Coordinates of N, CA, C and O in Angstrom, one line a residue:
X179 N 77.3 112.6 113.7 CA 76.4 113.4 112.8 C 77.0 113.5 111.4 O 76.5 113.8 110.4
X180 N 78.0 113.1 111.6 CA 78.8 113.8 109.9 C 78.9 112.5 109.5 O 78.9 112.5 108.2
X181 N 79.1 111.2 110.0 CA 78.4 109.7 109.1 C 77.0 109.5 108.9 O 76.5 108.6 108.2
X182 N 76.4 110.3 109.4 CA 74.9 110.2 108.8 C 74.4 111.3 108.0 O 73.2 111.1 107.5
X183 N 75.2 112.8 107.6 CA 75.2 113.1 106.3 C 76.4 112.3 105.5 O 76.0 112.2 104.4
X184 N 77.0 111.9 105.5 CA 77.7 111.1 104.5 C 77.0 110.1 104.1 O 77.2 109.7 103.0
X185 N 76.1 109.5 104.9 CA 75.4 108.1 104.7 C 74.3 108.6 103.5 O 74.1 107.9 102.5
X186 N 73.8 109.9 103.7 CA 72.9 110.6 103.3 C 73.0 110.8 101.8 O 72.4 110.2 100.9
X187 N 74.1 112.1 101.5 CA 74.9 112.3 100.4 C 74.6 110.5 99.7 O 73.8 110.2 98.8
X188 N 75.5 109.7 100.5 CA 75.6 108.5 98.9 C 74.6 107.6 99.0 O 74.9 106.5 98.6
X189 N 73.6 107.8 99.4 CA 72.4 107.7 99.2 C 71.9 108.7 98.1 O 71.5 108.3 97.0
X190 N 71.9 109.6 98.3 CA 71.2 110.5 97.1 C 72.1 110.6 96.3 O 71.7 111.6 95.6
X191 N 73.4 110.1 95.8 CA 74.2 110.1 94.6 C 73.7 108.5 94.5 O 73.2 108.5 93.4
X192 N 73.6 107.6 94.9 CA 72.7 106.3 94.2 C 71.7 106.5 93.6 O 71.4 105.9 92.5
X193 N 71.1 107.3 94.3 CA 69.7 107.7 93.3 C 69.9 108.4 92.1 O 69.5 108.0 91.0
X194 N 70.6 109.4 92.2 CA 71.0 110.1 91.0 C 71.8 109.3 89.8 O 71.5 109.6 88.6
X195 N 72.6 108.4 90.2 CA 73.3 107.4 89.5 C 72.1 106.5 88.8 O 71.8 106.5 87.6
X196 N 71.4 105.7 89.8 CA 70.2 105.0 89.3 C 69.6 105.7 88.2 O 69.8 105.2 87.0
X197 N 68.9 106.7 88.2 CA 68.0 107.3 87.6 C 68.6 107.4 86.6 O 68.0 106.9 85.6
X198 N 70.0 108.1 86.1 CA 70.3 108.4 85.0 C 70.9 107.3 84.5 O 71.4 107.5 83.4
X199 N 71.0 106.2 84.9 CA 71.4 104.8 84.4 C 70.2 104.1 83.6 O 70.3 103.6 82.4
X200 N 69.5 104.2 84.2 CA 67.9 103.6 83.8 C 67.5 104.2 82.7 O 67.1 103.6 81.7
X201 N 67.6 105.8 82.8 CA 67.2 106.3 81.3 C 68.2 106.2 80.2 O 67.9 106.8 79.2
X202 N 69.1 105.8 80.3 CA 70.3 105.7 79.2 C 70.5 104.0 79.4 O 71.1 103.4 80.3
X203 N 69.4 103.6 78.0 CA 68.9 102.0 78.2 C 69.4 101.6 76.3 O 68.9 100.7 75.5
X204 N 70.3 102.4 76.2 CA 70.7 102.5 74.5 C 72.0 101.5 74.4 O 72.7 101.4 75.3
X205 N 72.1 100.8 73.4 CA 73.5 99.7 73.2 C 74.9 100.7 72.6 O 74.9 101.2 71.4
X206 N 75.9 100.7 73.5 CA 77.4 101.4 73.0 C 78.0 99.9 72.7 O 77.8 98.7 73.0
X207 N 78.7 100.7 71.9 CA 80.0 99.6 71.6 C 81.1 100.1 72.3 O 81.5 101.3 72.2
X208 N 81.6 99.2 73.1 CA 83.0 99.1 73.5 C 84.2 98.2 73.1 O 84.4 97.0 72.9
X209 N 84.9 99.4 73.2 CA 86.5 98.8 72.2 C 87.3 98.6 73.3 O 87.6 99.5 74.0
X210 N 87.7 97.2 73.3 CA 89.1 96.6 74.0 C 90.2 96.5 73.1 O 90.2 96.8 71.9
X211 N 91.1 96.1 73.9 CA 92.3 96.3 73.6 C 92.3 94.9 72.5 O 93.0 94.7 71.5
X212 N 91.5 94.1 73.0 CA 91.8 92.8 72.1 C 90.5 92.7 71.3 O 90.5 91.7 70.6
X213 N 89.4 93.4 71.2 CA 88.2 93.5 70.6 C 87.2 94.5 70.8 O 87.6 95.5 71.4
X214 N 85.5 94.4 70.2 CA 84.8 95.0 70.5 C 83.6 94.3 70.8 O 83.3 93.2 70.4
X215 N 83.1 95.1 71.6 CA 81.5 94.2 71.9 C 80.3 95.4 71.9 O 80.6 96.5 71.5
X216 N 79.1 95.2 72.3 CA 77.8 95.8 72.4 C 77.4 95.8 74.0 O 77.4 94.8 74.8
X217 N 77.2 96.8 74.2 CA 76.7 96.6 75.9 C 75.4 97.9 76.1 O 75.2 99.0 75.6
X218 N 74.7 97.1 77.1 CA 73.4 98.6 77.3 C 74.3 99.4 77.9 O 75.3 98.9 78.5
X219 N 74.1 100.8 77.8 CA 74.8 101.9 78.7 C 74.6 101.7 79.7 O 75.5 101.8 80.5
X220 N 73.3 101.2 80.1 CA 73.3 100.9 81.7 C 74.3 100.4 82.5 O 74.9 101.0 83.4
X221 N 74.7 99.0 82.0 CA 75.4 98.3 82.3 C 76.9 99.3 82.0 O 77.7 98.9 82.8
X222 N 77.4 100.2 81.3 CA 78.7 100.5 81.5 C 78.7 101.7 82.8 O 79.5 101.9 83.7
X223 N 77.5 102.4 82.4 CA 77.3 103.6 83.8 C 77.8 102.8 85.1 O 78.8 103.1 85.8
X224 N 76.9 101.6 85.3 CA 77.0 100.9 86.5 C 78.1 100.7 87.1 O 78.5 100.9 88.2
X225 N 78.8 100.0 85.8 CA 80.1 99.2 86.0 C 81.1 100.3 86.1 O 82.3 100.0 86.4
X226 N 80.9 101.2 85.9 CA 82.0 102.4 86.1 C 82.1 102.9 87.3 O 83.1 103.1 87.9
X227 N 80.5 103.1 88.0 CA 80.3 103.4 89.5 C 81.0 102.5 90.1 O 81.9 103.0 90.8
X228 N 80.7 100.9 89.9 CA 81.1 100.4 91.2 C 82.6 100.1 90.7 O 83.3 99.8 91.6
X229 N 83.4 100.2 89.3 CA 85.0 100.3 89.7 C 85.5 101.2 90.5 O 86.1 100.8 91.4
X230 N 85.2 102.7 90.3 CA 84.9 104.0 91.2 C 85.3 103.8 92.4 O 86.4 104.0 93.0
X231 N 83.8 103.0 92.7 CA 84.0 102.9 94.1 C 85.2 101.9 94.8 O 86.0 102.2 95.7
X232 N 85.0 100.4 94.2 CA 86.2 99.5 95.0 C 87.5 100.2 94.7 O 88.4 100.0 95.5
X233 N 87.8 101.6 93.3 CA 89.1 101.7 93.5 C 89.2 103.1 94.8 O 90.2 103.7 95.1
X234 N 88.0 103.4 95.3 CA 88.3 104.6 96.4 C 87.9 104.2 97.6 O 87.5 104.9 98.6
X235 N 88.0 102.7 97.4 CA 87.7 102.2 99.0 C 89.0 101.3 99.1 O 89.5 100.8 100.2
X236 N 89.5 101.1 98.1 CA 90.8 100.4 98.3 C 92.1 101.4 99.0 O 93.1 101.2 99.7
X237 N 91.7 102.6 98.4 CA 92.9 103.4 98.4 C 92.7 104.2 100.0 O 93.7 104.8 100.6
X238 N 91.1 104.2 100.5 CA 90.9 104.7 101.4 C 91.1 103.4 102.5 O 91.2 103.9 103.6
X239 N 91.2 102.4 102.5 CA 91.5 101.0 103.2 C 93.0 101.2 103.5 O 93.3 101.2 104.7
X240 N 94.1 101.4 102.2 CA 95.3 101.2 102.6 C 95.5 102.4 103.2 O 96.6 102.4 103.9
X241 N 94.9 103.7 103.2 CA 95.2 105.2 104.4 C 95.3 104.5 105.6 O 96.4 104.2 106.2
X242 N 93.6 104.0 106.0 CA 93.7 103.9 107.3 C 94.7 102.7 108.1 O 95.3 102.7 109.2
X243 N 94.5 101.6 107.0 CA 95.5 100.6 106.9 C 97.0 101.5 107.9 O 97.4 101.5 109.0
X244 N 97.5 102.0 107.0 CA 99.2 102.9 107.5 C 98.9 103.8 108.3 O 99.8 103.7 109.1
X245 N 98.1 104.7 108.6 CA 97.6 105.3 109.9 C 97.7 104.6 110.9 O 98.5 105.0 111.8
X246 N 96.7 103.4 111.2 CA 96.8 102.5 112.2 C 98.2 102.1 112.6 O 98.7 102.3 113.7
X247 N 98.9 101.5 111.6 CA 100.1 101.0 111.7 C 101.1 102.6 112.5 O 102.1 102.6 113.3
X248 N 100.8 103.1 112.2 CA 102.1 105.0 112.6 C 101.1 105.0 113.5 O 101.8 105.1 114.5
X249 N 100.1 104.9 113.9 CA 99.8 105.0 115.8 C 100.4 103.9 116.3 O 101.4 104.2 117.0
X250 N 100.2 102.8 116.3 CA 100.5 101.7 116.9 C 102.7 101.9 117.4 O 103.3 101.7 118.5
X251 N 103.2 102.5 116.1 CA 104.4 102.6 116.4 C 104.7 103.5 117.1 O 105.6 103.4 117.9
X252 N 104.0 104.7 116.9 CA 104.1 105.5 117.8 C 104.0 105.5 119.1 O 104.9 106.1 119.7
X253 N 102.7 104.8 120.0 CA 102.7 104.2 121.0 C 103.6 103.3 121.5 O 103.8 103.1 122.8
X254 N 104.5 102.5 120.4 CA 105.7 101.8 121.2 C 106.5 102.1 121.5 O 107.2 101.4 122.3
X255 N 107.2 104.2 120.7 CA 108.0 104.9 121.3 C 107.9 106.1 122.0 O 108.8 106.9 122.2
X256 N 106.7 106.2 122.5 CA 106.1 107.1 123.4 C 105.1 106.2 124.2 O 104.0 106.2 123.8
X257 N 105.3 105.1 125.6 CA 103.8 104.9 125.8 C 103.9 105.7 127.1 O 103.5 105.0 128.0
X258 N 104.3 106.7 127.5 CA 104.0 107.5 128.3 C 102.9 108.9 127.8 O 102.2 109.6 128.5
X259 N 103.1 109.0 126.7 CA 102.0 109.8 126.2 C 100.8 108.9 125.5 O 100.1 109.5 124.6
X260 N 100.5 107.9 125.8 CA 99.6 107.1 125.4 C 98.5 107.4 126.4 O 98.9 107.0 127.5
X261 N 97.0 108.0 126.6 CA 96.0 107.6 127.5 C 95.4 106.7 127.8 O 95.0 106.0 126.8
X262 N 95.2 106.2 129.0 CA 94.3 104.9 129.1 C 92.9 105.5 129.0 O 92.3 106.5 129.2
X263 N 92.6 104.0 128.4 CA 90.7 103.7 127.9 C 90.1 103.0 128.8 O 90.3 101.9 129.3
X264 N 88.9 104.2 129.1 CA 87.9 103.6 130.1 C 86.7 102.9 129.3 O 86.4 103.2 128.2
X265 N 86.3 102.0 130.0 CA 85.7 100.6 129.4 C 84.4 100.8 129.7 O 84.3 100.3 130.9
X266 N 83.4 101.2 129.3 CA 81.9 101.3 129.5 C 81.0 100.1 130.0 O 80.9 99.4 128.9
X267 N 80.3 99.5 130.8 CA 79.8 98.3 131.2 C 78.4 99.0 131.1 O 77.4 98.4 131.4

């Protein structure tokens, strides 16, 4: 139940993201470190979301990443407290 309000939530933060992307259709300038250029807002809203996101799926990847890894070791110095898994057919 609680992955299908989360599924939910960023669904309706896409939409809210969309919408306010679409109406902010005006050209910024953006300053690099080695220049400037012109871009629609859209395009920077967007591109902000999805850095956002690859950098909070990266950071939530290497959690589960080292969690897995600290069970797994843990099981090799406890497997007497390890449960066995029943296999559904």
């Amino acid at each position: 139940m609680k992955m299908q309000w989360m599924f939910l939530l960023g669904i309706v933060f896409a939409i809210l993201v969309s919408i306010f992307a679409v109406i902010n259709v005006d050209p910024v300038s953006v300053n690099y470190m080695f220049g400037e250029t012109d871009f629609p807002l859209i395009l920077v809203i967007l591109g902000s979301v999805l850095m956002g996101g690859i950098i909070v799926g990266s950071i939530g990847s290497v959690k589960i990443f080292t969690l897995k890894r600290r069970v797994k070791q843990l099981e090799k110095e406890h497997p007497e407290d390890v449960l066995p898994v029943e296999v559904k057919e």
